[in-house]
Short mmCIF file of C-alpha atoms and ligand atoms in Angstrom, two decimals:
data_model
loop_
_atom_site.label_atom_id
_atom_site.label_comp_id
_atom_site.label_asym_id
_atom_site.label_seq_id
_atom_site.Cartn_x
_atom_site.Cartn_y
_atom_site.Cartn_z
CA MET A 101 11.03 -24.05 27.85
CA GLU A 102 14.28 -24.74 26.08
CA LEU A 103 14.87 -22.20 23.33
CA THR A 104 16.11 -23.78 20.10
CA LYS A 105 18.04 -22.16 17.27
CA GLU A 106 15.07 -22.74 14.97
CA MET A 107 12.76 -20.83 17.32
CA VAL A 108 15.10 -17.81 17.38
CA ALA A 109 15.62 -18.03 13.61
CA ALA A 110 11.87 -17.67 13.02
CA TYR A 111 12.06 -14.11 14.35
CA GLU A 112 13.64 -10.92 13.13
CA ALA A 113 15.07 -8.28 15.47
CA VAL A 114 14.18 -4.63 14.96
CA ILE A 115 16.76 -2.41 16.62
CA GLY A 116 17.19 1.35 16.84
CA LEU A 117 20.04 3.06 18.70
CA GLU A 118 20.03 6.30 20.66
CA VAL A 119 23.54 7.58 21.04
CA HIS A 120 24.60 10.45 23.30
CA VAL A 121 27.84 12.12 22.34
CA GLN A 122 29.71 14.70 24.39
CA LEU A 123 30.83 17.62 22.25
CA ALA A 124 34.48 18.66 22.46
CA THR A 125 33.97 22.21 23.72
CA ALA A 126 36.16 23.82 26.38
CA SER A 127 33.16 25.19 28.28
CA LYS A 128 29.63 24.02 29.04
CA ILE A 129 26.63 24.60 26.80
CA PHE A 130 24.86 27.35 28.80
CA CYS A 131 27.62 28.77 31.05
CA GLY A 132 31.39 29.34 31.07
CA CYS A 133 32.31 26.44 33.39
CA SER A 134 35.02 24.05 32.21
CA THR A 135 34.06 20.66 30.75
CA ARG A 136 37.37 19.07 31.79
CA PHE A 137 37.07 15.42 32.80
CA GLY A 138 38.49 14.19 36.11
CA ASP A 139 38.57 17.47 38.05
CA PRO A 140 37.69 17.35 41.80
CA PRO A 141 33.91 16.90 42.28
CA ASN A 142 31.84 20.09 42.15
CA SER A 143 34.79 22.30 41.19
CA ASN A 144 33.40 23.25 37.75
CA VAL A 145 30.01 24.64 38.75
CA CYS A 146 28.25 28.02 38.83
CA PRO A 147 24.72 29.33 39.51
CA VAL A 148 23.66 28.58 35.91
CA CYS A 149 24.61 24.91 35.76
CA LEU A 150 23.42 24.40 39.36
CA GLY A 151 20.07 25.92 38.36
CA LEU A 152 20.05 28.54 41.11
CA PRO A 153 17.13 30.99 41.06
CA GLY A 154 17.62 34.05 38.87
CA SER A 155 20.40 32.56 36.74
CA LEU A 156 19.98 32.56 32.96
CA PRO A 157 21.47 30.27 30.30
CA VAL A 158 23.54 31.65 27.39
CA LEU A 159 24.04 29.30 24.43
CA ASN A 160 27.62 28.26 23.55
CA ARG A 161 28.16 29.04 19.84
CA ARG A 162 30.90 26.42 19.48
CA ALA A 163 28.53 23.67 20.70
CA VAL A 164 26.09 24.60 17.93
CA GLU A 165 28.86 24.55 15.32
CA LEU A 166 30.03 21.09 16.38
CA ALA A 167 26.46 19.77 16.40
CA VAL A 168 25.83 21.17 12.91
CA ARG A 169 29.09 19.63 11.72
CA ALA A 170 27.93 16.24 13.03
CA ALA A 171 24.52 16.72 11.41
CA LEU A 172 26.10 17.49 8.01
CA ALA A 173 28.48 14.53 8.27
CA LEU A 174 25.46 12.29 8.89
CA ASN A 175 23.60 13.68 5.87
CA CYS A 176 20.91 15.33 8.02
CA LEU A 177 18.83 18.34 7.07
CA VAL A 178 19.73 21.23 9.36
CA ASN A 179 16.66 23.23 10.31
CA PRO A 180 17.10 26.99 9.92
CA ALA A 181 15.11 27.43 13.13
CA SER A 182 14.98 25.05 16.06
CA ARG A 183 13.96 25.40 19.65
CA PHE A 184 15.13 24.31 23.09
CA ALA A 185 12.62 22.67 25.40
CA ARG A 186 12.50 21.73 29.05
CA LYS A 187 12.31 18.03 29.76
CA ASN A 188 10.94 17.83 33.29
CA TYR A 189 11.79 14.99 35.62
CA PHE A 190 13.09 14.59 39.13
CA TYR A 191 16.41 12.99 39.81
CA PRO A 192 19.05 13.93 42.39
CA ASP A 193 21.71 14.55 39.72
CA LEU A 194 19.48 17.12 37.98
CA PRO A 195 19.51 20.22 40.22
CA LYS A 196 17.17 22.32 38.02
CA GLY A 197 14.48 19.63 38.02
CA TYR A 198 14.53 19.73 34.22
CA GLN A 199 16.99 19.16 31.43
CA ILE A 200 17.31 21.65 28.58
CA SER A 201 16.93 19.57 25.45
CA GLN A 202 15.14 19.82 22.10
CA PHE A 203 11.80 18.22 21.43
CA ASP A 204 9.37 19.04 18.62
CA GLN A 205 11.76 21.36 16.74
CA PRO A 206 15.16 19.67 16.77
CA LEU A 207 18.34 21.08 15.21
CA SER A 208 18.44 18.49 12.45
CA GLU A 209 16.54 15.51 11.02
CA ARG A 210 16.33 12.83 8.32
CA GLY A 211 19.93 11.77 7.76
CA TRP A 212 21.63 8.46 7.08
CA LEU A 213 24.85 6.60 7.64
CA GLU A 214 26.17 3.80 5.46
CA VAL A 215 27.43 0.69 7.26
CA GLU A 216 28.99 -2.53 6.04
CA THR A 217 28.36 -6.01 7.45
CA ASN A 218 29.60 -9.20 5.81
CA GLY A 219 30.61 -7.25 2.73
CA ALA A 220 27.10 -5.83 2.17
CA ARG A 221 26.52 -2.08 2.40
CA LYS A 222 23.34 -0.70 3.94
CA ARG A 223 22.03 2.76 4.72
CA ILE A 224 20.78 3.25 8.26
CA GLY A 225 18.36 6.14 8.63
CA ILE A 226 18.94 8.81 11.24
CA THR A 227 15.70 10.19 12.60
CA ARG A 228 17.13 13.23 14.33
CA LEU A 229 20.17 14.84 15.88
CA HIS A 230 19.54 17.40 18.59
CA LEU A 231 21.42 19.41 21.20
CA GLU A 232 20.99 19.03 24.93
CA GLU A 233 22.79 19.38 28.23
CA ASP A 234 24.14 16.52 30.34
CA ALA A 235 23.07 15.81 33.92
CA GLY A 236 25.39 15.35 36.91
CA LYS A 237 26.73 12.09 38.24
CA SER A 238 25.64 10.08 41.28
CA LEU A 239 28.57 8.51 43.11
CA HIS A 240 27.53 5.29 44.82
CA GLU A 241 30.94 4.10 45.92
CA GLY A 242 34.38 5.28 46.96
CA PHE A 243 33.43 7.07 50.19
CA PRO A 244 33.62 5.71 53.76
CA ASP A 245 29.83 5.89 54.18
CA SER A 246 28.96 4.94 50.61
CA ASP A 247 26.88 2.05 51.94
CA ALA A 248 24.45 4.55 53.45
CA LYS A 249 24.79 7.65 51.26
CA THR A 250 24.92 8.68 47.63
CA TYR A 251 27.20 11.58 46.69
CA LEU A 252 26.60 13.97 43.82
CA ASP A 253 29.11 15.50 41.43
CA PHE A 254 27.66 18.35 39.35
CA ASN A 255 30.75 18.92 37.17
CA ARG A 256 29.01 17.17 34.28
CA CYS A 257 25.81 19.26 34.61
CA GLY A 258 25.48 21.37 31.48
CA VAL A 259 28.17 19.63 29.44
CA PRO A 260 27.01 19.81 25.80
CA LEU A 261 25.69 16.66 24.16
CA VAL A 262 24.14 15.69 20.88
CA GLU A 263 21.62 12.89 20.90
CA ILE A 264 21.62 10.91 17.65
CA VAL A 265 18.54 8.74 17.16
CA SER A 266 18.59 6.10 14.44
CA GLU A 267 15.59 4.71 12.60
CA PRO A 268 14.68 1.12 13.60
CA ASP A 269 16.65 -0.08 10.57
CA LEU A 270 19.07 -2.43 12.31
CA ARG A 271 18.27 -6.13 12.10
CA SER A 272 20.98 -7.84 14.15
CA PRO A 273 23.52 -7.21 16.90
CA ALA A 274 26.22 -7.28 14.19
CA GLU A 275 24.50 -4.46 12.29
CA ALA A 276 24.11 -2.46 15.50
CA TYR A 277 27.81 -2.95 16.19
CA ALA A 278 28.71 -1.89 12.64
CA TYR A 279 26.50 1.19 12.91
CA LEU A 280 28.02 2.30 16.21
CA THR A 281 31.51 1.69 14.83
CA ALA A 282 30.81 3.74 11.69
CA LEU A 283 29.19 6.50 13.75
CA LYS A 284 32.16 6.70 16.12
CA GLN A 285 34.54 6.77 13.15
CA VAL A 286 32.73 9.71 11.54
CA LEU A 287 32.57 11.66 14.82
CA ASP A 288 36.26 11.00 15.44
CA TYR A 289 37.16 12.20 11.93
CA ILE A 290 35.27 15.49 12.21
CA GLU A 291 36.64 16.12 15.71
CA VAL A 292 33.30 16.88 17.36
CA SER A 293 34.01 14.51 20.26
CA ASP A 294 36.79 12.39 21.70
CA CYS A 295 34.19 9.53 21.65
CA ASP A 296 35.86 8.00 24.72
CA MET A 297 33.35 5.46 26.05
CA GLU A 298 35.31 4.98 29.26
CA LYS A 299 34.91 8.67 30.11
CA GLY A 300 31.24 8.55 29.09
CA SER A 301 31.76 10.74 26.00
CA LEU A 302 29.83 8.20 23.92
CA ARG A 303 26.84 6.41 25.45
CA CYS A 304 24.42 4.08 23.79
CA ASP A 305 20.87 2.87 24.49
CA ALA A 306 19.00 0.44 22.24
CA ASN A 307 15.32 -0.06 21.41
CA VAL A 308 14.72 -3.71 20.66
CA SER A 309 11.61 -5.53 19.48
CA MET A 310 11.00 -8.85 17.74
CA ARG A 311 8.62 -9.84 14.98
CA ARG A 312 8.07 -13.08 13.10
CA LYS A 313 9.98 -13.10 9.84
CA GLY A 314 7.85 -11.79 6.99
CA GLU A 315 5.65 -9.67 9.25
CA ALA A 316 5.56 -5.95 8.56
CA LYS A 317 4.22 -4.79 11.92
CA PHE A 318 6.71 -3.98 14.64
CA GLY A 319 6.49 -5.79 17.96
CA VAL A 320 6.45 -4.09 21.37
CA LYS A 321 9.88 -2.72 22.15
CA ALA A 322 12.01 -2.62 25.26
CA GLU A 323 14.69 -0.02 25.76
CA VAL A 324 18.04 -1.36 26.95
CA LYS A 325 20.18 1.21 28.70
CA ASN A 326 23.80 1.35 29.71
CA LEU A 327 25.44 -0.26 26.66
CA ASN A 328 28.63 1.63 27.26
CA SER A 329 31.15 -0.49 25.46
CA PHE A 330 31.29 -2.03 22.01
CA ARG A 331 31.86 -5.44 23.51
CA TYR A 332 28.75 -5.32 25.68
CA LEU A 333 26.52 -3.83 22.98
CA ALA A 334 26.47 -7.05 20.96
CA ARG A 335 26.23 -9.28 24.03
CA ALA A 336 23.39 -7.30 25.57
CA LEU A 337 21.43 -7.28 22.30
CA GLU A 338 21.90 -11.03 21.85
CA TYR A 339 20.66 -11.59 25.40
CA GLU A 340 17.66 -9.31 24.89
CA ILE A 341 16.71 -10.97 21.58
CA GLU A 342 16.69 -14.43 23.17
CA ARG A 343 14.78 -13.16 26.18
CA GLN A 344 12.04 -11.66 24.02
CA VAL A 345 11.80 -14.74 21.78
CA GLY A 346 11.48 -16.85 24.93
CA VAL A 347 8.60 -14.71 26.22
CA LEU A 348 6.83 -14.76 22.85
CA GLU A 349 7.29 -18.52 22.32
CA GLU A 350 5.68 -19.16 25.69
CA GLY A 351 2.69 -17.12 24.58
CA GLY A 352 3.63 -14.14 26.75
CA ARG A 353 3.66 -10.44 25.91
CA ILE A 354 6.63 -8.08 25.85
CA GLU A 355 6.26 -5.24 28.31
CA GLN A 356 7.12 -1.79 27.05
CA GLU A 357 9.78 -1.01 29.61
CA THR A 358 13.27 0.28 30.23
CA ARG A 359 15.81 -2.41 31.04
CA LEU A 360 19.34 -2.07 32.31
CA TRP A 361 22.25 -4.16 31.06
CA ASN A 362 23.77 -5.79 34.11
CA LEU A 363 27.35 -6.37 33.13
CA ALA A 364 28.29 -8.57 36.08
CA ALA A 365 25.28 -10.86 35.68
CA GLY A 366 25.40 -10.81 31.86
CA ARG A 367 21.71 -10.06 31.47
CA THR A 368 19.22 -7.23 31.00
CA GLU A 369 17.03 -6.47 34.00
CA PRO A 370 13.81 -4.46 34.31
CA MET A 371 14.48 -0.93 35.55
CA ARG A 372 11.17 0.89 35.20
CA SER A 373 8.15 0.94 32.96
CA LYS A 374 8.86 2.89 29.80
CA GLU A 375 8.23 6.63 29.96
CA TYR A 376 6.33 8.37 27.20
CA ALA A 377 7.07 11.87 25.95
CA HIS A 378 4.03 13.23 27.80
CA ASP A 379 5.50 12.03 31.10
CA TYR A 380 8.15 14.72 30.75
CA ARG A 381 5.77 17.68 30.37
CA TYR A 382 7.92 19.16 27.63
CA PHE A 383 7.46 22.88 26.99
CA PRO A 384 9.54 25.50 25.13
CA GLU A 385 12.48 26.84 27.17
CA PRO A 386 11.40 30.42 27.98
CA ASP A 387 14.93 31.63 28.82
CA LEU A 388 16.41 30.93 25.38
CA LEU A 389 15.57 32.38 21.97
CA PRO A 390 14.85 29.98 19.13
CA LEU A 391 18.11 28.78 17.60
CA ALA A 392 18.69 30.18 14.10
CA VAL A 393 21.24 28.63 11.74
CA ASP A 394 21.18 30.72 8.56
CA ALA A 395 22.49 29.64 5.15
CA LYS A 396 25.72 31.66 5.51
CA TRP A 397 26.67 30.11 8.84
CA LEU A 398 25.75 26.66 7.54
CA GLU A 399 28.06 27.13 4.54
CA GLN A 400 30.91 28.31 6.78
CA ILE A 401 30.57 25.16 8.87
CA ARG A 402 30.34 22.98 5.77
CA ALA A 403 33.44 24.60 4.26
CA ALA A 404 35.46 23.91 7.43
CA MET A 405 34.42 20.25 7.52
CA PRO A 406 37.35 17.80 7.58
CA GLU A 407 37.46 14.95 5.06
CA LEU A 408 35.06 12.12 5.96
CA PRO A 409 36.15 8.45 6.23
CA ALA A 410 34.44 7.30 3.00
CA ALA A 411 36.05 10.12 0.98
CA LYS A 412 39.45 9.36 2.49
CA ARG A 413 39.14 5.65 1.68
CA ALA A 414 38.29 6.43 -1.95
CA ARG A 415 41.18 8.90 -2.21
CA PHE A 416 43.69 6.40 -0.77
CA VAL A 417 42.64 3.84 -3.39
CA ARG A 418 42.83 6.41 -6.19
CA ASP A 419 45.98 8.33 -5.23
CA TYR A 420 48.15 5.64 -3.69
CA GLY A 421 46.97 2.56 -5.57
CA LEU A 422 45.86 0.77 -2.38
CA THR A 423 43.38 -2.09 -2.35
CA ASP A 424 39.96 -1.47 -0.76
CA TYR A 425 41.02 -3.67 2.12
CA ASP A 426 44.25 -1.73 2.76
CA ALA A 427 42.41 1.57 2.52
CA ASP A 428 39.83 0.29 5.04
CA VAL A 429 42.51 -0.67 7.56
CA LEU A 430 44.53 2.52 7.13
CA THR A 431 41.52 4.82 7.56
CA ALA A 432 40.13 3.04 10.63
CA THR A 433 40.97 6.10 12.71
CA ARG A 434 41.89 9.59 11.66
CA ALA A 435 45.17 9.37 13.59
CA LEU A 436 46.22 6.25 11.66
CA ALA A 437 45.21 7.77 8.31
CA ASP A 438 47.22 10.91 9.11
CA TYR A 439 50.22 8.78 10.08
CA PHE A 440 50.05 6.87 6.80
CA GLU A 441 49.79 10.06 4.75
CA GLU A 442 52.78 11.58 6.51
CA VAL A 443 54.83 8.48 5.69
CA VAL A 444 53.62 8.07 2.12
CA ARG A 445 54.44 11.66 1.19
CA GLU A 446 58.17 10.95 1.67
CA ALA A 447 58.40 7.18 1.30
CA PRO A 448 59.94 5.56 -1.81
CA ASP A 449 56.83 3.48 -2.49
CA ALA A 450 53.21 3.70 -1.27
CA LYS A 451 52.44 -0.03 -1.32
CA THR A 452 55.52 -0.90 0.78
CA ALA A 453 54.67 1.90 3.21
CA ALA A 454 51.09 0.59 3.52
CA ASN A 455 52.32 -2.98 4.12
CA TRP A 456 54.82 -1.94 6.75
CA ILE A 457 52.31 0.12 8.69
CA GLN A 458 49.71 -2.65 8.59
CA SER A 459 51.94 -5.56 9.49
CA GLU A 460 54.97 -4.33 11.44
CA LEU A 461 53.72 -1.11 13.04
CA LEU A 462 50.13 -2.12 13.87
CA GLY A 463 51.38 -5.52 15.04
CA ALA A 464 53.93 -3.97 17.39
CA LEU A 465 51.42 -1.42 18.69
CA LYS A 466 48.87 -4.13 19.39
CA GLU A 467 51.39 -6.24 21.22
CA ALA A 468 52.50 -3.26 23.32
CA GLY A 469 48.88 -2.18 23.98
CA LYS A 470 49.62 1.24 22.48
CA GLU A 471 47.66 3.62 20.26
CA ILE A 472 49.08 5.07 17.06
CA ALA A 473 49.40 8.46 18.79
CA ASP A 474 51.89 6.88 21.23
CA SER A 475 53.94 5.09 18.57
CA PRO A 476 57.66 5.15 19.49
CA VAL A 477 58.40 5.11 15.74
CA THR A 478 57.49 8.47 14.18
CA PRO A 479 56.44 8.78 10.53
CA ALA A 480 59.80 10.38 9.70
CA ALA A 481 61.69 7.52 11.38
CA LEU A 482 59.70 4.95 9.41
CA VAL A 483 60.40 6.83 6.17
CA GLU A 484 64.14 6.66 6.88
CA LEU A 485 63.93 2.90 7.42
CA LEU A 486 61.97 2.40 4.18
CA ARG A 487 64.59 4.40 2.29
CA LEU A 488 67.44 2.33 3.72
CA MET A 489 65.61 -0.74 2.50
CA ALA A 490 64.94 0.74 -0.95
CA ASP A 491 68.58 1.73 -1.52
CA GLY A 492 69.84 -1.72 -0.50
CA THR A 493 71.51 -0.71 2.76
CA LEU A 494 69.19 -3.13 4.54
CA SER A 495 67.59 -6.35 3.35
CA GLY A 496 63.90 -6.82 4.16
CA LYS A 497 64.79 -9.23 6.94
CA MET A 498 67.35 -6.86 8.47
CA ALA A 499 64.90 -3.97 8.23
CA LYS A 500 62.43 -5.94 10.35
CA THR A 501 65.09 -6.50 13.00
CA VAL A 502 66.01 -2.81 12.94
CA PHE A 503 62.31 -1.86 13.16
CA GLY A 504 61.88 -4.04 16.26
CA LYS A 505 64.77 -2.18 17.94
CA MET A 506 63.41 1.19 16.82
CA PHE A 507 60.08 0.34 18.39
CA THR A 508 61.49 -0.74 21.75
CA THR A 509 64.17 1.99 22.06
CA GLY A 510 62.67 4.89 20.10
CA ARG A 511 66.06 5.37 18.39
CA PRO A 512 66.37 6.13 14.66
CA ALA A 513 67.37 3.42 12.16
CA ARG A 514 70.81 4.85 11.30
CA GLU A 515 71.87 4.91 14.94
CA ILE A 516 70.88 1.27 15.41
CA ILE A 517 72.60 0.18 12.19
CA ALA A 518 75.82 1.98 13.17
CA ALA A 519 75.79 0.66 16.74
CA GLU A 520 75.13 -2.94 15.68
CA LYS A 521 77.17 -2.84 12.44
CA MET A 522 74.11 -4.11 10.62
CA GLU A 523 74.60 -2.68 7.17
CA GLN A 524 73.92 -5.02 4.27
CA ILE A 525 77.08 -6.18 2.46
CA THR A 526 76.72 -5.21 -1.18
CA ASP A 527 80.43 -4.91 -2.04
CA THR A 528 80.97 -7.51 -4.78
CA GLY A 529 84.65 -7.94 -3.97
CA GLU A 530 83.91 -8.69 -0.33
CA ILE A 531 81.11 -11.08 -1.22
CA GLU A 532 83.34 -12.96 -3.64
CA LYS A 533 85.99 -13.28 -0.94
CA LEU A 534 83.40 -14.69 1.50
CA CYS A 535 82.08 -17.13 -1.09
CA ARG A 536 85.55 -18.39 -1.93
CA GLU A 537 86.24 -18.98 1.77
CA VAL A 538 83.07 -21.03 2.16
CA LEU A 539 83.91 -23.17 -0.88
CA ALA A 540 87.50 -23.64 0.33
CA VAL A 541 86.50 -25.10 3.71
CA ASN A 542 83.88 -27.43 2.19
CA PRO A 543 85.78 -29.32 -0.55
CA GLY A 544 83.68 -32.49 -0.18
CA GLN A 545 80.40 -30.66 -0.77
CA VAL A 546 81.89 -28.78 -3.74
CA GLU A 547 82.88 -32.06 -5.35
CA ALA A 548 79.44 -33.58 -4.70
CA TYR A 549 77.76 -30.50 -6.17
CA LYS A 550 79.88 -30.68 -9.29
CA LYS A 551 78.93 -34.36 -9.68
CA GLY A 552 75.28 -33.32 -9.88
CA LYS A 553 74.01 -32.92 -6.28
CA GLU A 554 72.55 -29.49 -7.06
CA ALA A 555 70.52 -29.29 -3.85
CA LEU A 556 73.79 -28.41 -2.13
CA PHE A 557 73.64 -24.92 -3.64
CA GLY A 558 71.33 -23.82 -0.82
CA PHE A 559 73.89 -25.12 1.68
CA PHE A 560 76.60 -22.82 0.25
CA VAL A 561 74.28 -19.80 0.31
CA GLY A 562 73.35 -20.62 3.90
CA GLN A 563 77.03 -20.82 4.92
CA VAL A 564 77.78 -17.37 3.44
CA MET A 565 74.71 -15.83 5.11
CA LYS A 566 75.65 -17.44 8.41
CA ALA A 567 79.20 -16.09 8.18
CA THR A 568 77.83 -12.58 7.66
CA ARG A 569 75.02 -12.86 10.22
CA GLY A 570 72.50 -12.47 7.41
CA GLN A 571 74.01 -9.20 6.20
CA ALA A 572 75.21 -10.28 2.75
CA ASN A 573 72.94 -9.25 -0.11
CA PRO A 574 71.26 -12.60 -0.98
CA ALA A 575 70.97 -11.88 -4.72
CA LEU A 576 74.69 -11.07 -5.00
CA VAL A 577 75.62 -14.19 -3.01
CA ASN A 578 73.54 -16.31 -5.39
CA ASP A 579 75.11 -14.81 -8.51
CA THR A 580 78.65 -15.04 -7.17
CA LEU A 581 78.34 -18.69 -6.04
CA LYS A 582 76.82 -19.69 -9.38
CA ARG A 583 79.74 -18.08 -11.17
CA LEU A 584 82.39 -19.68 -8.92
CA LEU A 585 80.83 -23.15 -9.09
CA GLY A 586 79.90 -23.04 -12.75
ZN1 LIG B 768 28.36 26.62 35.16
#
């Protein structure tokens, strides 16, 4: 059956996201092994994270602090007492045969995150945020006998994670995208994770179901795994929505199952029938005490919390007179916001600084495929350029040329100006001399101008600018020519 737009439009998607985030600790959650990414396979392991008999886990205090910080930033209630639980399942990358997670008594619950789509703001509920350990990694390729064997790297076993489960409050792929973007931004700001999806520091699964518009009851949901890039999240959800509508329109039923996003094929594929909590035989972890976060510790963590994106946006509007749009762009990442604040502290004018960062700097970075952290133009170097423009040494047009050279060479503005003799000509005597020369070699045009052909004025200005390679101060050239011709 051919699926029409009208058929899809008759349904509403109900989407919830489960996001796993690797916490930025130096060591693992229950042992002292390093969490460093990219080390040789199985070099960061010990009896604890390999689950050898007789070994006992010891909880990493820093992991708890980072998880609590994330919980507070997402407006969650932090439970004074929570408990670790064993989630039992067999998989080759899980040497203990169970994962230490949290189940019926999680670290924190009932939060929310505000997202914006198409100019409308909406609160997305957060069901829970809990601590758990990561599993290892199966390596299916890259070895001479990879066609016959699977290799295992246990370096990732025991790396601390938080799992952040949203309420099924998302109604479209665009909202899911906006939620994940806002979540990543908050986590980046509070420095609990590097949120690098390519390294697997941020992973996303989605629960998707469809219901006819106007219906209150949720449909049967499928879980889509492996949505490990922002680009694929929206595509995978769009695919899954159409697939489910197709099944329902043909009178079929949605199976409760786990599906995998197949990137190469551009579709979701059945992976296994959905597990239920009871399949995991959860029980309290007997080797760890209940986790206690008392009011004093909670306050210490709250007091050390960096400024959140929404607060920073509001402050930029208030303190620097930026528009909401400018504040949005300049707070997109913490690194960019810090860069702007370093510039604006010393720059002659906040609005000009904001414009230059948004147009010239971000444009050049995008073209070069660079991040703000790798910008060849430092905040101090940009401040110097803005000052040279404010004091008239450079015209706006010249400043852009100088900026381009600063970006490609990494050299400061003054050096480039001196080497290329680019300073703006503001000496009135010199400008008058140049203007007189231009008028002297164009007697015909001068006569025509005086007879009323006023459009020729632009021609004279152009000739002076050309003679000075654009370095004459345009306002002074205008005034001087008017005086000489008048
Ligand atoms: Zn270890």
